[in-house]
Amino acid sequence: MTPLRSDWHRVGAGFSVRFALAGERFDAQWRPRLPTRREFERVAAAKVGEQAEFVAWWDGNIGAHHGGSRRGSSAQTVALEMESAESATGISHQQVSRWRARLKDAERRAAARAAREAHR
């Protein structure tokens, strides 16, 4: 294969790619190699599982003290807990909210997929 003018290009996240032409065929070589579909699905499922565990921990420990006495300063306490959790984990409450929404969407898609499979 004949490499193009510039060989390796950084693509971010530690990957580089080299494009080459072989007659009419165009080829891309990745370094390190791209994961197989099975490897990618395994890693993605593990990442989603970690996010689900974190959201469950957050929901169980941070901001779960709603209700109770309206005279106390529970809202201030929750805000302080949230700030300390954000600084300790490096993850904002907005990010947790986005993960929670995506997890619910994924559950809905899985339920719809299962329903479609059941009707086949």
CSV table of C-alpha atoms in Angstrom, one decimal:
chain,number,residue,atom,x,y,z
A,1,MET,CA,0.0,0.0,0.0
A,2,THR,CA,1.2,3.5,-0.8
A,3,PRO,CA,0.8,5.8,2.1
A,4,LEU,CA,-0.6,9.2,1.6
A,5,ARG,CA,1.5,12.4,1.9
A,6,SER,CA,1.5,12.5,5.7
A,7,ASP,CA,1.6,9.2,7.3
A,8,TRP,CA,0.3,9.1,10.9
A,9,HIS,CA,-2.3,11.5,12.3
A,10,ARG,CA,-3.2,11.8,15.9
A,11,VAL,CA,-7.0,11.5,16.4
A,12,GLY,CA,-7.2,12.0,20.2
A,13,ALA,CA,-7.6,9.6,23.1
A,14,GLY,CA,-4.3,8.0,22.3
A,15,PHE,CA,-5.2,6.8,18.8
A,16,SER,CA,-3.4,7.5,15.6
A,17,VAL,CA,-4.4,6.6,12.1
A,18,ARG,CA,-2.6,6.2,8.8
A,19,PHE,CA,-4.5,6.3,5.5
A,20,ALA,CA,-3.3,4.5,2.4
A,21,LEU,CA,-4.4,3.9,-1.1
A,22,ALA,CA,-4.0,0.6,-2.9
A,23,GLY,CA,-5.2,1.0,-6.4
A,24,GLU,CA,-8.9,1.8,-6.0
A,25,ARG,CA,-8.9,0.6,-2.4
A,26,PHE,CA,-8.7,3.0,0.5
A,27,ASP,CA,-7.4,1.6,3.8
A,28,ALA,CA,-7.0,3.0,7.3
A,29,GLN,CA,-4.6,1.5,9.9
A,30,TRP,CA,-5.2,2.4,13.5
A,31,ARG,CA,-2.6,2.4,16.3
A,32,PRO,CA,-3.4,1.1,18.8
A,33,ARG,CA,-5.9,-1.1,17.0
A,34,LEU,CA,-9.6,-0.2,17.3
A,35,PRO,CA,-11.5,-2.6,19.6
A,36,THR,CA,-13.7,-5.2,18.1
A,37,ARG,CA,-17.4,-4.7,18.4
A,38,ARG,CA,-17.6,-7.3,21.2
A,39,GLU,CA,-14.8,-5.5,23.1
A,40,PHE,CA,-16.4,-2.2,22.6
A,41,GLU,CA,-19.8,-3.4,23.8
A,42,ARG,CA,-18.2,-5.0,26.9
A,43,VAL,CA,-16.4,-1.7,27.8
A,44,ALA,CA,-19.5,0.4,27.1
A,45,ALA,CA,-21.7,-1.9,29.2
A,46,ALA,CA,-19.1,-1.7,32.1
A,47,LYS,CA,-19.0,2.1,31.8
A,48,VAL,CA,-22.8,2.4,31.9
A,49,GLY,CA,-22.9,0.0,34.8
A,50,GLU,CA,-20.4,2.2,36.7
A,51,GLN,CA,-22.5,5.3,35.9
A,52,ALA,CA,-25.7,3.5,37.2
A,53,GLU,CA,-23.9,2.5,40.4
A,54,PHE,CA,-22.8,6.1,40.9
A,55,VAL,CA,-26.2,7.5,40.2
A,56,ALA,CA,-27.7,5.1,42.7
A,57,TRP,CA,-25.1,6.1,45.3
A,58,TRP,CA,-25.8,9.8,44.7
A,59,ASP,CA,-29.5,9.3,45.0
A,60,GLY,CA,-29.1,7.4,48.2
A,61,ASN,CA,-26.6,9.8,49.8
A,62,ILE,CA,-26.8,13.2,48.3
A,63,GLY,CA,-30.0,15.3,48.1
A,64,ALA,CA,-32.1,12.5,49.5
A,65,HIS,CA,-33.1,14.5,52.6
A,66,HIS,CA,-36.1,16.2,51.0
A,67,GLY,CA,-39.2,16.8,53.1
A,68,GLY,CA,-39.1,16.9,56.9
A,69,SER,CA,-39.2,20.1,58.8
A,70,ARG,CA,-39.6,23.3,56.7
A,71,ARG,CA,-38.2,25.4,59.6
A,72,GLY,CA,-34.7,23.9,59.6
A,73,SER,CA,-31.9,24.5,57.1
A,74,SER,CA,-32.1,21.2,55.4
A,75,ALA,CA,-31.9,22.8,51.9
A,76,GLN,CA,-28.6,24.5,53.0
A,77,THR,CA,-27.4,21.1,54.3
A,78,VAL,CA,-28.2,19.4,51.1
A,79,ALA,CA,-26.5,22.1,49.1
A,80,LEU,CA,-23.3,21.8,51.3
A,81,GLU,CA,-23.4,18.0,50.9
A,82,MET,CA,-23.8,18.4,47.1
A,83,GLU,CA,-20.9,20.8,46.9
A,84,SER,CA,-18.6,18.5,49.0
A,85,ALA,CA,-19.7,15.5,46.9
A,86,GLU,CA,-19.0,17.4,43.7
A,87,SER,CA,-15.5,18.5,44.9
A,88,ALA,CA,-14.7,15.0,46.2
A,89,THR,CA,-15.8,13.1,43.1
A,90,GLY,CA,-15.2,15.7,40.4
A,91,ILE,CA,-18.7,15.0,39.0
A,92,SER,CA,-21.3,17.8,39.1
A,93,HIS,CA,-24.9,17.2,40.0
A,94,GLN,CA,-25.8,18.3,36.4
A,95,GLN,CA,-23.7,15.4,35.1
A,96,VAL,CA,-25.5,13.0,37.5
A,97,SER,CA,-28.8,14.3,36.2
A,98,ARG,CA,-27.8,13.7,32.6
A,99,TRP,CA,-26.6,10.2,33.4
A,100,ARG,CA,-29.9,9.5,35.2
A,101,ALA,CA,-31.9,10.6,32.2
A,102,ARG,CA,-29.8,8.5,29.8
A,103,LEU,CA,-30.1,5.5,32.0
A,104,LYS,CA,-33.9,5.9,32.0
A,105,ASP,CA,-33.9,6.2,28.2
A,106,ALA,CA,-31.8,3.1,27.9
A,107,GLU,CA,-34.2,1.2,30.2
A,108,ARG,CA,-37.1,2.3,27.9
A,109,ARG,CA,-35.3,1.3,24.8
A,110,ALA,CA,-34.4,-2.1,26.3
A,111,ALA,CA,-38.1,-2.6,27.3
A,112,ALA,CA,-39.3,-1.7,23.8
A,113,ARG,CA,-36.7,-4.0,22.2
A,114,ALA,CA,-37.8,-6.9,24.5
A,115,ALA,CA,-41.5,-6.2,23.6
A,116,ARG,CA,-40.6,-6.3,19.8
A,117,GLU,CA,-38.7,-9.5,20.3
A,118,ALA,CA,-41.6,-11.1,22.2
A,119,HIS,CA,-44.0,-10.3,19.3
A,120,ARG,CA,-41.8,-12.0,16.7
